[in-house]
mmCIF file of C-alpha atoms in Angstrom:
data_model
loop_
_atom_site.group_PDB
_atom_site.id
_atom_site.type_symbol
_atom_site.label_atom_id
_atom_site.label_comp_id
_atom_site.label_asym_id
_atom_site.label_seq_id
_atom_site.Cartn_x
_atom_site.Cartn_y
_atom_site.Cartn_z
ATOM 1 C CA MET A 613 236.536 135.163 -94.973
ATOM 2 C CA SER A 614 232.590 134.556 -95.258
ATOM 3 C CA GLU A 615 230.220 134.803 -91.960
ATOM 4 C CA GLY A 616 229.961 131.961 -90.077
ATOM 5 C CA ARG A 617 227.062 129.980 -89.501
ATOM 6 C CA ILE A 618 225.689 126.504 -88.063
ATOM 7 C CA GLN A 619 223.239 124.294 -89.638
ATOM 8 C CA ALA A 620 222.429 120.667 -88.430
ATOM 9 C CA ALA A 621 219.913 118.056 -89.495
ATOM 10 C CA HIS A 622 218.448 114.906 -87.648
ATOM 11 C CA HIS A 623 216.579 111.817 -87.934
ATOM 12 C CA ASP A 624 215.791 109.126 -86.050
ATOM 13 C CA GLY A 625 217.830 110.713 -82.885
ATOM 14 C CA ALA A 626 221.241 111.133 -85.018
ATOM 15 C CA TYR A 627 222.596 114.776 -85.423
ATOM 16 C CA VAL A 628 224.514 116.240 -88.137
ATOM 17 C CA VAL A 629 226.053 119.772 -86.968
ATOM 18 C CA ARG A 630 227.584 121.880 -89.915
ATOM 19 C CA LEU A 631 230.046 124.956 -89.248
ATOM 20 C CA GLU A 632 230.353 127.117 -92.229
ATOM 21 C CA GLY A 633 232.099 130.265 -92.807
ATOM 22 C CA ASP A 634 234.296 132.151 -89.883
ATOM 23 C CA VAL A 635 232.536 130.832 -86.807
ATOM 24 C CA ARG A 636 233.361 132.841 -84.100
ATOM 25 C CA LEU A 637 231.887 133.586 -80.253
ATOM 26 C CA THR A 638 228.883 135.184 -81.907
ATOM 27 C CA LEU A 639 227.276 132.137 -82.406
ATOM 28 C CA CYS A 640 228.656 130.521 -78.919
ATOM 29 C CA THR A 641 225.072 131.124 -77.573
ATOM 30 C CA THR A 642 223.378 129.371 -80.700
ATOM 31 C CA ILE A 643 225.428 126.568 -80.489
ATOM 32 C CA ASP A 644 225.360 125.664 -76.876
ATOM 33 C CA ASP A 645 221.552 126.090 -76.980
ATOM 34 C CA TYR A 646 221.266 123.815 -79.758
ATOM 35 C CA PHE A 647 223.735 121.336 -78.363
ATOM 36 C CA GLU A 648 221.599 121.216 -74.889
ATOM 37 C CA ASN A 649 218.587 120.797 -76.998
ATOM 38 C CA MET A 650 220.239 117.891 -78.853
ATOM 39 C CA PHE A 651 220.982 116.141 -75.625
ATOM 40 C CA SER A 652 217.333 116.265 -74.396
ATOM 41 C CA ASP A 653 216.055 114.697 -77.603
ATOM 42 C CA PRO A 654 215.064 111.077 -75.757
ATOM 43 C CA ASP A 655 215.907 109.417 -79.133
ATOM 44 C CA PHE A 656 219.518 110.967 -79.508
ATOM 45 C CA VAL A 657 221.558 108.384 -80.484
ATOM 46 C CA SER A 658 224.359 109.712 -82.330
ATOM 47 C CA VAL A 659 226.082 113.053 -83.266
ATOM 48 C CA TRP A 660 228.725 114.122 -85.742
ATOM 49 C CA VAL A 661 230.255 117.426 -86.635
ATOM 50 C CA ASP A 662 231.337 118.420 -90.471
ATOM 51 C CA LEU A 663 233.447 121.093 -90.546
ATOM 52 C CA CYS A 664 234.404 120.852 -94.462
ATOM 53 C CA ASP A 665 233.023 124.188 -94.958
ATOM 54 C CA ALA A 666 234.053 125.947 -92.151
ATOM 55 C CA GLU A 667 237.100 128.740 -93.085
ATOM 56 C CA GLY A 668 238.091 129.399 -89.072
ATOM 57 C CA ILE A 669 237.303 128.607 -85.962
ATOM 58 C CA ASP A 670 238.061 130.342 -82.798
ATOM 59 C CA SER A 671 238.509 129.012 -79.573
ATOM 60 C CA THR A 672 235.583 129.778 -77.740
ATOM 61 C CA THR A 673 233.779 127.930 -80.856
ATOM 62 C CA LEU A 674 236.424 124.941 -80.101
ATOM 63 C CA GLY A 675 235.561 125.055 -76.769
ATOM 64 C CA LEU A 676 232.012 124.220 -77.332
ATOM 65 C CA LEU A 677 233.126 121.729 -79.555
ATOM 66 C CA ALA A 678 235.021 119.771 -76.673
ATOM 67 C CA LYS A 679 232.440 120.142 -74.220
ATOM 68 C CA LEU A 680 230.117 118.655 -76.891
ATOM 69 C CA ALA A 681 232.502 115.561 -76.846
ATOM 70 C CA LEU A 682 233.134 115.654 -73.553
ATOM 71 C CA ASN A 683 229.181 115.590 -72.782
ATOM 72 C CA VAL A 684 228.752 112.554 -75.530
ATOM 73 C CA LYS A 685 231.617 110.657 -73.874
ATOM 74 C CA SER A 686 230.324 111.000 -70.653
ATOM 75 C CA ARG A 687 226.418 110.937 -70.842
ATOM 76 C CA PHE A 688 226.401 107.955 -73.940
ATOM 77 C CA GLY A 689 229.541 106.415 -73.710
ATOM 78 C CA PHE A 690 230.663 106.836 -77.473
ATOM 79 C CA GLN A 691 233.186 109.024 -79.246
ATOM 80 C CA PRO A 692 231.302 111.507 -82.092
ATOM 81 C CA ALA A 693 232.989 112.046 -85.057
ATOM 82 C CA ILE A 694 234.479 115.434 -86.582
ATOM 83 C CA TYR A 695 234.810 115.847 -90.327
ATOM 84 C CA SER A 696 237.540 117.822 -91.732
ATOM 85 C CA CYS A 697 239.166 118.185 -95.170
ATOM 86 C CA ASP A 698 241.421 121.663 -94.434
ATOM 87 C CA PRO A 699 244.926 121.100 -93.897
ATOM 88 C CA GLY A 700 244.637 124.386 -91.527
ATOM 89 C CA ILE A 701 241.476 123.333 -89.658
ATOM 90 C CA ASN A 702 243.071 120.051 -89.030
ATOM 91 C CA ARG A 703 246.115 121.201 -87.589
ATOM 92 C CA LEU A 704 244.294 123.729 -85.084
ATOM 93 C CA ILE A 705 241.865 120.826 -84.152
ATOM 94 C CA LYS A 706 244.523 118.500 -83.447
ATOM 95 C CA SER A 707 246.745 121.343 -81.961
ATOM 96 C CA MET A 708 243.882 121.171 -79.198
ATOM 97 C CA GLY A 709 243.893 117.903 -78.441
ATOM 98 C CA PHE A 710 240.759 116.974 -80.518
ATOM 99 C CA GLN A 711 242.019 113.645 -81.753
ATOM 100 C CA ARG A 712 241.266 112.452 -78.035
ATOM 101 C CA LEU A 713 237.919 113.505 -77.698
ATOM 102 C CA PHE A 714 236.546 112.759 -81.243
ATOM 103 C CA ALA A 715 236.906 110.195 -84.104
ATOM 104 C CA LEU A 716 238.642 112.240 -86.659
ATOM 105 C CA HIS A 717 238.039 111.843 -90.129
ATOM 106 C CA GLU A 718 240.458 114.083 -92.738
ATOM 107 C CA GLU A 719 238.235 113.369 -95.922
ATOM 108 C CA LEU A 720 235.166 114.895 -97.482
ATOM 109 C CA CYS A 721 231.801 114.677 -95.913
ATOM 110 C CA CYS A 722 228.951 114.062 -97.361
ATOM 111 C CA ASN A 723 226.433 116.968 -98.513
ATOM 112 C CA PRO A 724 223.179 115.881 -96.824
ATOM 113 C CA GLU A 725 220.177 117.202 -98.658
ATOM 114 C CA ASP A 726 217.815 117.698 -95.463
ATOM 115 C CA VAL A 727 220.559 120.097 -93.541
ATOM 116 C CA SER A 728 218.373 123.428 -92.302
ATOM 117 C CA GLU A 729 220.153 126.388 -90.976
ATOM 118 C CA ILE A 730 219.886 126.987 -86.979
ATOM 119 C CA PRO A 731 218.434 130.684 -86.283
ATOM 120 C CA THR A 732 220.580 132.972 -84.487
ATOM 121 C CA ILE A 733 220.072 133.444 -80.660
ATOM 122 C CA GLU A 734 221.401 136.736 -79.565
ATOM 123 C CA GLY A 735 222.960 136.344 -76.355
ATOM 124 C CA SER A 736 223.273 139.381 -73.772
ATOM 125 C CA GLU A 737 227.073 140.646 -73.517
ATOM 126 C CA ASP A 738 227.101 138.781 -69.820
ATOM 127 C CA ILE A 739 225.815 135.303 -71.488
ATOM 128 C CA VAL A 740 228.006 135.703 -73.821
ATOM 129 C CA LYS A 741 231.207 136.421 -71.617
ATOM 130 C CA ASP A 742 229.837 133.146 -69.506
ATOM 131 C CA LYS A 743 230.024 130.932 -72.297
ATOM 132 C CA VAL A 744 233.598 132.146 -73.285
ATOM 133 C CA ILE A 745 234.709 131.501 -70.224
ATOM 134 C CA GLU A 746 233.474 128.053 -69.932
ATOM 135 C CA ALA A 747 234.457 126.990 -73.284
ATOM 136 C CA HIS A 748 238.347 127.694 -72.516
ATOM 137 C CA ARG A 749 237.905 126.257 -69.224
ATOM 138 C CA VAL A 750 237.259 123.084 -71.275
ATOM 139 C CA LEU A 751 239.799 123.830 -73.618
ATOM 140 C CA MET A 752 242.371 124.408 -71.067
ATOM 141 C CA GLY A 753 240.983 121.178 -69.220
ATOM 142 C CA LEU A 754 242.460 119.467 -71.952
ATOM 143 C CA SER A 755 246.202 119.347 -71.854
ATOM 144 C CA GLU A 756 248.964 121.378 -70.470
ATOM 145 C CA GLU A 757 249.849 123.004 -73.440
ATOM 146 C CA ASN A 758 246.149 124.565 -73.836
ATOM 147 C CA ARG A 759 245.965 125.415 -69.869
ATOM 148 C CA ALA A 760 249.360 127.886 -70.989
ATOM 149 C CA ARG A 761 247.884 129.077 -74.218
ATOM 150 C CA PHE A 762 244.770 130.495 -72.677
ATOM 151 C CA LYS A 763 245.699 131.562 -68.890
ATOM 152 C CA ASP A 764 246.433 134.850 -69.987
ATOM 153 C CA LEU A 765 243.347 135.613 -71.602
ATOM 154 C CA MET A 766 241.392 133.928 -69.175
ATOM 155 C CA SER A 767 242.938 136.132 -66.496
ATOM 156 C CA VAL A 768 241.753 139.089 -68.208
ATOM 157 C CA LEU A 769 237.743 137.164 -68.914
ATOM 158 C CA GLU A 770 237.510 136.376 -65.304
ATOM 159 C CA SER A 771 238.802 140.214 -63.917
ATOM 160 C CA GLY A 772 236.719 141.866 -66.293
#
């Protein structure tokens, strides 16, 4: 698998966020900070997530995506779109309940020319740990299955 990275583009308040490669917790600070900056844009009108080039997504990243969808719904009143054309990624996001959070599109994504890579933000171990815990709390709040799935991990994270 190739190293994960995040790219994004926006125009007139419409945002596209593309996750590529094997996206892991090492990008959690970058992803979370980008989402916060996006929400502070007074012209923000929409966002969709492109997973078509994602090879793997860990649970921390899934939690941040769930947090994105929940914030968009509560703050702006709509469901963001998520595009994924990989059957394995589709099974993963559906197993987390993402079809309730996003307008799920299982077809090929367009390839915007104006997409640029977001610089990676290094986070301290404590900041990364806090973001991992927050992301998993969001996932656990989506379903009883997720609560059971991540209960032991959360016990370890919160005790350490």
